[in-house]
CSV table of C-alpha atoms and ligand atoms in Angstrom, one decimal:
chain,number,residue,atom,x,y,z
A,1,UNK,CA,15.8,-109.6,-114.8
A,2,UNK,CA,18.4,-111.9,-113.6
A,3,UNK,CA,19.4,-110.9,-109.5
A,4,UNK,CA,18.3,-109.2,-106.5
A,5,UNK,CA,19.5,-105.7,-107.2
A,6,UNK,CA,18.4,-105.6,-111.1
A,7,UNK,CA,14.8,-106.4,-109.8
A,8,UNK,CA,15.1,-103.5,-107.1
A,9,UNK,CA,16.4,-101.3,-109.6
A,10,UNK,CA,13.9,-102.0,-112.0
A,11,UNK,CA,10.6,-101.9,-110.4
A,12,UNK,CA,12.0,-98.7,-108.8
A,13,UNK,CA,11.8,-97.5,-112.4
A,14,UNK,CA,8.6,-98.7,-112.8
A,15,UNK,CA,9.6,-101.3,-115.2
A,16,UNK,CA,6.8,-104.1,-116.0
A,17,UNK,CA,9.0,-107.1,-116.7
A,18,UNK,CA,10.5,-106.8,-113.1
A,19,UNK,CA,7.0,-105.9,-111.3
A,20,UNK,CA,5.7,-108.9,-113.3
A,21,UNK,CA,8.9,-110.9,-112.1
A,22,UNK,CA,9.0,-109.6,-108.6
A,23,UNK,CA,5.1,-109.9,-107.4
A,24,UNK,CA,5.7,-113.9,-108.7
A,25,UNK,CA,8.3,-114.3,-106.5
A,26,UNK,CA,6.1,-113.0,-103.5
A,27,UNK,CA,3.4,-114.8,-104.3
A,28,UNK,CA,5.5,-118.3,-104.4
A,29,UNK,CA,6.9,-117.0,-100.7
A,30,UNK,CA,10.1,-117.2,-102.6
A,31,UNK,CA,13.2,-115.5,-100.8
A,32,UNK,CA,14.4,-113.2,-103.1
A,33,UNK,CA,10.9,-111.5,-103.2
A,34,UNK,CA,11.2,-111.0,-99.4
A,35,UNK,CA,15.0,-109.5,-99.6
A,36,UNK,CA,13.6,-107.3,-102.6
A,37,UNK,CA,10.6,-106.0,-100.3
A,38,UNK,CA,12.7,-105.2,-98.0
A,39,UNK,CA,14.8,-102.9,-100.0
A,40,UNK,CA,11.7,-101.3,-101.7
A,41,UNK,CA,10.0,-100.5,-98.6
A,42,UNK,CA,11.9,-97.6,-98.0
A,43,UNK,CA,9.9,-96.3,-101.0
A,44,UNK,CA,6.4,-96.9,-100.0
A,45,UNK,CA,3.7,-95.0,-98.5
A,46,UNK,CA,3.3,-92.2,-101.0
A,47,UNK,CA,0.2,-94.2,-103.3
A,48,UNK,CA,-3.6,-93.5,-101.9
A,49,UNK,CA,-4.8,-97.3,-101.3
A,50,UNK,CA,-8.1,-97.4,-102.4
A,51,UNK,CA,-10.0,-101.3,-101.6
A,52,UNK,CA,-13.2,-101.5,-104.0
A,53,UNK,CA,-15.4,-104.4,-102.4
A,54,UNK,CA,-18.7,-105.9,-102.5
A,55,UNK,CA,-20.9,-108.8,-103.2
A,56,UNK,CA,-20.1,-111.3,-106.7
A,57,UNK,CA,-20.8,-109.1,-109.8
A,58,UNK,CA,-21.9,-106.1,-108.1
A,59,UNK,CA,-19.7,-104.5,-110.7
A,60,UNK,CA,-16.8,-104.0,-109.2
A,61,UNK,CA,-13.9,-104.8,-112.2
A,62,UNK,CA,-16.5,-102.4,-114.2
A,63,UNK,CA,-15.7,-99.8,-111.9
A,64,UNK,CA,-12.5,-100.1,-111.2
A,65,UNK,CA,-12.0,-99.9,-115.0
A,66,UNK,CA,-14.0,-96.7,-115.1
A,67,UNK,CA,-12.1,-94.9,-112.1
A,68,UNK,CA,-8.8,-96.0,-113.7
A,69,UNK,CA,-9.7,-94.5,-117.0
A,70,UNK,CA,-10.7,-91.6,-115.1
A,71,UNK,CA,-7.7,-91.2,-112.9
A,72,UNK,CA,-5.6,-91.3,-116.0
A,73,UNK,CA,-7.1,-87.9,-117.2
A,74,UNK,CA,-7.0,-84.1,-115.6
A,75,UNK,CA,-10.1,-84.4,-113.6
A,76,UNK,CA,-11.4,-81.6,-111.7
A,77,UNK,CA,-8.2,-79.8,-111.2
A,78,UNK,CA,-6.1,-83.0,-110.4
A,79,UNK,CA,-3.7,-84.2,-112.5
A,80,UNK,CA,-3.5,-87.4,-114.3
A,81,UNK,CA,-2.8,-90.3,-111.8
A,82,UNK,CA,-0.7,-93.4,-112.7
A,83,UNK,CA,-2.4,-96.7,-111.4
A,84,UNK,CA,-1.8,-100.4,-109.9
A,85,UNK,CA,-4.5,-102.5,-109.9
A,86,UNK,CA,-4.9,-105.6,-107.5
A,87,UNK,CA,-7.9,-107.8,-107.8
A,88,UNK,CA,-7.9,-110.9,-105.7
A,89,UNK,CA,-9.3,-114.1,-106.7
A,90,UNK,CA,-11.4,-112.4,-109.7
A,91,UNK,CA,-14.1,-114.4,-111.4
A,92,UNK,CA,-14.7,-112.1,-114.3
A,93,UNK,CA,-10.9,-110.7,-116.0
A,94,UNK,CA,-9.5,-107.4,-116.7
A,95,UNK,CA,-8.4,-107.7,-120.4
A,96,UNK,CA,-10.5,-109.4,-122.7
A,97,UNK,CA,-12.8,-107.3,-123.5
A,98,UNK,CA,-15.9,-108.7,-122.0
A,99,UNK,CA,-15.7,-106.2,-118.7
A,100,UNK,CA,-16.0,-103.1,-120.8
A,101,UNK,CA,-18.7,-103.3,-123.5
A,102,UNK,CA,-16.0,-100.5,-125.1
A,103,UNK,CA,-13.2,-102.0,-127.2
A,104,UNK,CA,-11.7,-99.2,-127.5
A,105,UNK,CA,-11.3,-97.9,-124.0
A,106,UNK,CA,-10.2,-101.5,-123.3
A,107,UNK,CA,-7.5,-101.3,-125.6
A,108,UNK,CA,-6.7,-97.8,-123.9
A,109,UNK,CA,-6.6,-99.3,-120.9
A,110,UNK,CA,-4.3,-102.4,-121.6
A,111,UNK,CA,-2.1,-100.6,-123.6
A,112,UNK,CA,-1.5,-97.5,-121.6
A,113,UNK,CA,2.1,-97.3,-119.3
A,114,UNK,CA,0.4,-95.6,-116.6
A,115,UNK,CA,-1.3,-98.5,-115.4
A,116,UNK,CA,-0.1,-101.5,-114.2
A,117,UNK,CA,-3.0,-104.5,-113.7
A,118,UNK,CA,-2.2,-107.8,-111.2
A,119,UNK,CA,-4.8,-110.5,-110.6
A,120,UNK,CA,-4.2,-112.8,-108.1
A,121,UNK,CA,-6.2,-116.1,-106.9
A,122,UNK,CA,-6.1,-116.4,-103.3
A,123,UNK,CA,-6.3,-120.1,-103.7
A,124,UNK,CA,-2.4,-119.6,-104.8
A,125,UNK,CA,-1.3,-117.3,-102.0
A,126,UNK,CA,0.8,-119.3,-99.8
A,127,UNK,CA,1.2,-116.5,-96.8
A,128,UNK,CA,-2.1,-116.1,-96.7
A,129,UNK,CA,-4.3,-113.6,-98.9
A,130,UNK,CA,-3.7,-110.4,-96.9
A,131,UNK,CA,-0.6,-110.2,-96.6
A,132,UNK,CA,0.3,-111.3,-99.6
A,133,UNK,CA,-1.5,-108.8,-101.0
A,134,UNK,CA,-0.4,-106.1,-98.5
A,135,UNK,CA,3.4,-107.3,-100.2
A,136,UNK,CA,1.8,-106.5,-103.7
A,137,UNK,CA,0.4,-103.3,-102.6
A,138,UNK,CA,3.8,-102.3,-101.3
A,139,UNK,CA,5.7,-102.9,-104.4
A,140,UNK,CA,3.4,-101.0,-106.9
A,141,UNK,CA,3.7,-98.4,-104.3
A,142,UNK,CA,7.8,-98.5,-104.3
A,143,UNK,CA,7.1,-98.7,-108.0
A,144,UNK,CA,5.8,-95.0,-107.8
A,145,UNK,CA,1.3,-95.5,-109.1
A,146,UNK,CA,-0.1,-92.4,-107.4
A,147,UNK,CA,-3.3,-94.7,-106.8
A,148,UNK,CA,-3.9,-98.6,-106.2
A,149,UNK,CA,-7.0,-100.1,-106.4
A,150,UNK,CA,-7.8,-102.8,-104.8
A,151,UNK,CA,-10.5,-105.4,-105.5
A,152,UNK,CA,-11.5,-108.3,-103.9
A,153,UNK,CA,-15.4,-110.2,-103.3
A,154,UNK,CA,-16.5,-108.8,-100.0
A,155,UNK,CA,-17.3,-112.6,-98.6
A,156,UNK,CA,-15.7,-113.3,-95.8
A,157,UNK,CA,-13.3,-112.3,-93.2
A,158,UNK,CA,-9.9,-112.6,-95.3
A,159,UNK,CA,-11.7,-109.9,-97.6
A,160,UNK,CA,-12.8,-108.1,-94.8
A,161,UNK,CA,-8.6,-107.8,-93.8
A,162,UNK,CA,-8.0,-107.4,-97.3
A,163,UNK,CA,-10.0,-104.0,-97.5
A,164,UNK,CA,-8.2,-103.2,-93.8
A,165,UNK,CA,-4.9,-102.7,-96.2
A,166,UNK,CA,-7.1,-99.7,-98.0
A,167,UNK,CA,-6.5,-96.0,-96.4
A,168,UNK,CA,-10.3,-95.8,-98.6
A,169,UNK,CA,-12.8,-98.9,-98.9
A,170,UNK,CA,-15.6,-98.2,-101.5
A,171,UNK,CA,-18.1,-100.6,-100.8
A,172,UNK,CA,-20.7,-101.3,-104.5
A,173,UNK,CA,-23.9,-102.7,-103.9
A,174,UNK,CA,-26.7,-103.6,-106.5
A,175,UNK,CA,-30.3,-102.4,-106.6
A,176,UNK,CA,-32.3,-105.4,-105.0
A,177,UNK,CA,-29.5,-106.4,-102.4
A,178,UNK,CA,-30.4,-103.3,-99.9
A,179,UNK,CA,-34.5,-104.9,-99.7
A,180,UNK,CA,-33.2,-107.4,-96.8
A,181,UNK,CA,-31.3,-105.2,-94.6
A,182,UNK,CA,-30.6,-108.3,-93.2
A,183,UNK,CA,-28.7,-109.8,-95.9
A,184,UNK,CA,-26.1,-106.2,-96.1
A,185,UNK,CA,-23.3,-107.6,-94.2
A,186,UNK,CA,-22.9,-105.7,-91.1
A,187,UNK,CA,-18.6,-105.5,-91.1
A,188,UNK,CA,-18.3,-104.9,-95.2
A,189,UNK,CA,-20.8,-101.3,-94.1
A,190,UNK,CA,-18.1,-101.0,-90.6
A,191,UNK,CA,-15.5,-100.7,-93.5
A,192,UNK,CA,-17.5,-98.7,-96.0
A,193,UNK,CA,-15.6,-95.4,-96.4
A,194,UNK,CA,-18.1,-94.8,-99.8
A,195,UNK,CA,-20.6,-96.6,-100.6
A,196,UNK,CA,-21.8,-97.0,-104.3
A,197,UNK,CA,-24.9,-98.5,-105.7
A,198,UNK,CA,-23.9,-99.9,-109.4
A,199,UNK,CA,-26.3,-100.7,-111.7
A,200,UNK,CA,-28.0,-98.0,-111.1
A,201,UNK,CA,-30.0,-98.7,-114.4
A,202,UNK,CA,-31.6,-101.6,-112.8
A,203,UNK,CA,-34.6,-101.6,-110.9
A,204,UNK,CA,-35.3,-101.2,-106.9
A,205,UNK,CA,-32.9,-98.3,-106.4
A,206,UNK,CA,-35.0,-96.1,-104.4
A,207,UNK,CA,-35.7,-98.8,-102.0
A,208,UNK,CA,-31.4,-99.7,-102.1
A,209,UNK,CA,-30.9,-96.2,-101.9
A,210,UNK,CA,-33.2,-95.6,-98.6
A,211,UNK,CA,-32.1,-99.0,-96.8
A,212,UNK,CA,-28.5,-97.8,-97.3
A,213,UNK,CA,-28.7,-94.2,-96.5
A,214,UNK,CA,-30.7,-95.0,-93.1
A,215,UNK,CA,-28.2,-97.8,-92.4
A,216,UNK,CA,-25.2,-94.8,-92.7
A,217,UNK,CA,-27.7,-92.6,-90.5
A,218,UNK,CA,-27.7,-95.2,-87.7
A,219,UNK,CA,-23.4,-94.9,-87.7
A,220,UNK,CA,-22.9,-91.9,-88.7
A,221,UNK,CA,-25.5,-89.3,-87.2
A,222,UNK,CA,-25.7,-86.5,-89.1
A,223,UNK,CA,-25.8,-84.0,-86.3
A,224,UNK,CA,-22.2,-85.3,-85.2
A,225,UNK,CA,-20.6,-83.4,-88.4
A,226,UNK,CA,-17.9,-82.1,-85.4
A,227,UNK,CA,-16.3,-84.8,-82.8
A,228,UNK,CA,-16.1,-83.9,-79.4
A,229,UNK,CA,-14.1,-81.2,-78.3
A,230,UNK,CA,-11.2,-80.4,-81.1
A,231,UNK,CA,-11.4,-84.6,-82.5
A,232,UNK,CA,-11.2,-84.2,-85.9
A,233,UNK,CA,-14.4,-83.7,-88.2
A,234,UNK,CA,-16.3,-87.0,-88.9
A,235,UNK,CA,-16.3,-89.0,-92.1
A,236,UNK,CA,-19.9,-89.4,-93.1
A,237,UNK,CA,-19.7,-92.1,-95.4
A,238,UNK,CA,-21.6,-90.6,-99.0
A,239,UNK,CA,-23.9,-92.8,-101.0
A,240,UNK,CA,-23.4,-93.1,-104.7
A,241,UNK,CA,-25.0,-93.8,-108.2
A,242,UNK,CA,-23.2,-95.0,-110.7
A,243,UNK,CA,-23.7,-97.4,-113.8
A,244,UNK,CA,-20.3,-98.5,-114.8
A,245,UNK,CA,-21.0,-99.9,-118.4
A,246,UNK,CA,-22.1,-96.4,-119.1
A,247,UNK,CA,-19.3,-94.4,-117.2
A,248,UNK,CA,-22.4,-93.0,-115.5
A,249,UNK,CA,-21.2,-91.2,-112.1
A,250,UNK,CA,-17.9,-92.6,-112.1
A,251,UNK,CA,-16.7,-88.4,-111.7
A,252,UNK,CA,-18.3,-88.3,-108.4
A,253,UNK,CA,-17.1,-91.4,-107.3
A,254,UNK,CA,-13.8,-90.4,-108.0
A,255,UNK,CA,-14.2,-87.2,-106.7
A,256,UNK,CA,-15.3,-88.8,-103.2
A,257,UNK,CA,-12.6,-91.0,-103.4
A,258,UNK,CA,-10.2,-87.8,-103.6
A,259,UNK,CA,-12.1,-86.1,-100.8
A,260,UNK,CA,-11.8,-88.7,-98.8
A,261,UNK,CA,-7.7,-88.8,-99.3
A,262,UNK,CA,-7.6,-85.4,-98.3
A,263,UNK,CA,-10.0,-85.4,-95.4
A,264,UNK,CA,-7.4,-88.6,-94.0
A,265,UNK,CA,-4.3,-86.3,-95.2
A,266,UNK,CA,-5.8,-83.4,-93.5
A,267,UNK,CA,-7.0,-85.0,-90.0
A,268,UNK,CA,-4.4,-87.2,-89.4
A,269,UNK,CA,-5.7,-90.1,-89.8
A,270,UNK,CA,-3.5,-91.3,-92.8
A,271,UNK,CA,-1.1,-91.5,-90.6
A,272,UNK,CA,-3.3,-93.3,-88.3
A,273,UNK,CA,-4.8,-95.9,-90.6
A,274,UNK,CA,-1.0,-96.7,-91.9
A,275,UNK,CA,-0.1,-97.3,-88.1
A,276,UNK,CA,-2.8,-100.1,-87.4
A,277,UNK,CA,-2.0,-101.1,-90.7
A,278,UNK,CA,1.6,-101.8,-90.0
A,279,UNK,CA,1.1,-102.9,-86.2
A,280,UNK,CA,-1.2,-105.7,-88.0
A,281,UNK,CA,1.7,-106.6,-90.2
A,282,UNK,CA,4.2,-107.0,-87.4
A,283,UNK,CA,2.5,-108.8,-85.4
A,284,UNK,CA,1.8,-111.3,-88.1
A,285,UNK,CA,5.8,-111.3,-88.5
A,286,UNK,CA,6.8,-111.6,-85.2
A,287,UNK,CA,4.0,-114.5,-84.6
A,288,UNK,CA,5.4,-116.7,-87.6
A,289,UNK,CA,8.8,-116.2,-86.7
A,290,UNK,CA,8.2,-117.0,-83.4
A,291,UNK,CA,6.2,-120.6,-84.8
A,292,UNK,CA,9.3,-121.1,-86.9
A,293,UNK,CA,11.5,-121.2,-83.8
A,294,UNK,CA,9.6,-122.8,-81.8
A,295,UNK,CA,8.6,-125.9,-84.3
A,296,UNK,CA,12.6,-126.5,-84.7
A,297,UNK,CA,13.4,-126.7,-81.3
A,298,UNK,CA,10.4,-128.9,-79.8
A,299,UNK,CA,11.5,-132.2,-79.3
A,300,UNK,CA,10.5,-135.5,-81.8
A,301,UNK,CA,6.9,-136.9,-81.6
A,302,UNK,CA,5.8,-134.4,-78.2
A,303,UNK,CA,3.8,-132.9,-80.3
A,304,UNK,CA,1.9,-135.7,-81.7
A,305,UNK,CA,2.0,-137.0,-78.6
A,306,UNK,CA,-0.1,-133.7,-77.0
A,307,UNK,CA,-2.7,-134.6,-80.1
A,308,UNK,CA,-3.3,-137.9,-79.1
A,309,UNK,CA,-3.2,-136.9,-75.5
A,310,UNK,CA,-6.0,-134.5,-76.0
A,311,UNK,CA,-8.2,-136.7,-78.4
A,312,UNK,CA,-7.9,-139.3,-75.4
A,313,UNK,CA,-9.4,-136.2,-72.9
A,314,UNK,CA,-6.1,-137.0,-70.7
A,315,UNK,CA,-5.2,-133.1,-71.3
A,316,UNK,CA,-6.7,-129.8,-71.9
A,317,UNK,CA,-6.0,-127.3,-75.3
A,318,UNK,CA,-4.8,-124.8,-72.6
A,319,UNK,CA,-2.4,-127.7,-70.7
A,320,UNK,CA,-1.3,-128.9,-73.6
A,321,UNK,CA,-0.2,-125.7,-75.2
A,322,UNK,CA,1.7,-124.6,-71.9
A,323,UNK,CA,3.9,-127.9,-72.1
A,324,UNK,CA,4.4,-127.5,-75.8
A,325,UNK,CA,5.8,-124.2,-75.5
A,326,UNK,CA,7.6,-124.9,-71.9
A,327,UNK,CA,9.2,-127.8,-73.4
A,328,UNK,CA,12.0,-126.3,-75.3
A,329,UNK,CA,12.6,-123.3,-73.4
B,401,LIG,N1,-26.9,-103.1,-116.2
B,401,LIG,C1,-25.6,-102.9,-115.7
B,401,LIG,N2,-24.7,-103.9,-115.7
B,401,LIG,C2,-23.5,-103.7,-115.2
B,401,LIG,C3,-23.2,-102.5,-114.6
B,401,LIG,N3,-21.9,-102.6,-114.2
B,401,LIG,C4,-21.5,-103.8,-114.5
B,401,LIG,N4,-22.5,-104.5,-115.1
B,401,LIG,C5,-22.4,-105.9,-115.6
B,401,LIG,O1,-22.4,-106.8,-114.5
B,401,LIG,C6,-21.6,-107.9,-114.8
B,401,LIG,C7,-20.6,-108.1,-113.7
B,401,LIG,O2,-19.7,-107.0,-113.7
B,401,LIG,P1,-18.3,-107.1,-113.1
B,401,LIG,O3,-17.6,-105.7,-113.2
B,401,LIG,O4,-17.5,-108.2,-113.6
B,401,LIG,O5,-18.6,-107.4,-111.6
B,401,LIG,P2,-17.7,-107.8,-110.4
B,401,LIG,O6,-18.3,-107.3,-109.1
B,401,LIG,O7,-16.3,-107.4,-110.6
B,401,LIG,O8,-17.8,-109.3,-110.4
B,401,LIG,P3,-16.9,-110.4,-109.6
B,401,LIG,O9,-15.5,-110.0,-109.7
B,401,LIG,O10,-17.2,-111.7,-110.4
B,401,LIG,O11,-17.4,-110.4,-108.2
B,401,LIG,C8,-21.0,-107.7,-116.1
B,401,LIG,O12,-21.8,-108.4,-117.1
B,401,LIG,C9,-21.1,-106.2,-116.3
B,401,LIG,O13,-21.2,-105.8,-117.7
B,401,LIG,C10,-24.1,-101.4,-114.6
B,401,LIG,O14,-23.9,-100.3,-114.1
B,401,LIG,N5,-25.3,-101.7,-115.1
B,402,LIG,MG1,-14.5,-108.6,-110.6
């Protein structure tokens, strides 16, 4: 895959070499990977984003595995889905064998055409993680995978924006984490469109089970089924059991996931959720093209000069951010 319209051309086809090419060339902020999203972008927004977060080794490459194997067959009067699979800064890999204790589904998995598997380390995402990944997400989406899954370590804030890119964030716990209600991070459950207890083999998953379901309860009260007036039908988020090393539940799960497509498609909110969505993205355009322009046209040294002057307490943040962007206009 030599030039700019080969690699168009070619992940438009849903060739690998060139998807492989192209999301290299995004992640190293490389110019030809931003001229080529902007020609595929025309073909996005017909693949369900679906974010799978959650605490280290809840089991989430385990499941995404499972719903990927599932989404490849006819499944309760869907057709077979082709996937893209994003995980961000994993720990534990995709092919190797040591995720699914089955070889053989493994080798299913790696080998089949109808899904496509990207890791990424946000340590090497030079944009910054989300919207480097949102650039992934758009190209397997160009590229024509019904679904993309998404998986990242709910830690911190970037994942938090990460899962924002999702039109559906499953959120897995394990039995033992829901004893401390405390320790269940309040904004991963604001995101939680399905929440899934893994490991569901282990023990504590009564007491996991309860501390989630009267967390949900609290949100989402049960009465409310119908918004106000003629607002659309509330989402109440369902909880799920699943053991991924034993495909245990993993039809459910998909079949939430599904519901959960069409209750967006159906409400409106698809449309809604891909709004924000985008509105977050521009704004992050427009703000770093504006910081280009403006860092070429300040004049030498001023702004080390504000620095020093505001170590030395001669000047405010607030003054000294009105000079700096007074002084080249
Ligand atoms: N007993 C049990 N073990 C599981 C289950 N699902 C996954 N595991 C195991 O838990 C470990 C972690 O699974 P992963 O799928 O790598 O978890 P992860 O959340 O992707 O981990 P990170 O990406 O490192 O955060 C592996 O050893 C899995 O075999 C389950 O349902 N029951
Ligand atoms: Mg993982």
């Amino acid at each position: 895959v030599r030039n700019h319209d080969e690699l168009v051309t070619g992940v438009l086809e849903g060739k690998r070499l060139a998807l492989a090419r192209l999301l290299t060339l995004i992640e190293n902020d490389d110019p030809l990977g931003v001229s080529a999203l902007d020609h595929l972008y025309a073909h996005t927004g017909h693949a369900h984003l679906v974010g799978i977060t959650g605490a280290p080794g809840s089991g989430k490459s385990s499941l995404v595995n499972q719903i990927a194997l599932l989404l490849r067959q006819t499944t309760g009067g869907q057709p077979a889905r082709s996937v893209g699979i994003v995980a961000v800064d994993p720990t534990s890999p995709f092919t190797g064998g040591a995720v699914l204790g089955d070889r053989v589904r493994m080798r299913d998995l790696a080998g089949d055409e109808g899904i496509f598997i990207r890791s990424m380390a946000s340590r090497g995402a030079l944009g910054g993680l989300a919207r480097t990944t949102a650039s992934i997400v758009q190209v397997l989406d160009a590229s024509g995978f019904d679904v993309v899954l998404i998986e990242t370590v709910g830690a911190g804030q970037a994942e938090i924006d990460v899962a924002r890119l999702a039109h559906t964030t499953v959120v897995v716990e394990a039995p033992g984490m829901g004893d401390d209600i405390q320790a269940i991070k309040a904004g991963i459950l604001e995101i939680a469109d399905i929440l899934v207890i893994n490991k569901a083999d282990r023990p504590g998953l009564e007491s996991t089970v309860r501390a989630l379901r009267s967390i949900i309860e609290l949100g989402h009260p049960t009465q409310l089924q119908q918004g106000p007036d003629n607002s659309p039908p509330l989402w109440s988020p369902p909880v799920l059991q699943t053991i991924a090393t034993r495909s245990v539940g993993i039809g459910e799960l998909v079949k939430a996931i599904d519901d959960h497509g069409q209750y967006l498609r159906e409400t409106g909110l698809w449309q809604i959720r891909d709004r924000s969505r985008l509105e977050v993205e521009l704004t992050h355009h427009i703000r770093t093209e504006l910081m280009e322009r403006w860092r070429t046209t300040l004049p030498a040294g001023l702004y080390q000069q504000m620095l020093d002057d505001l170590l030395a307490r001669k000047i405010s943040p607030h003054q000294a951010a009105k000079r700096l962007t007074q002084a080249n206009s």
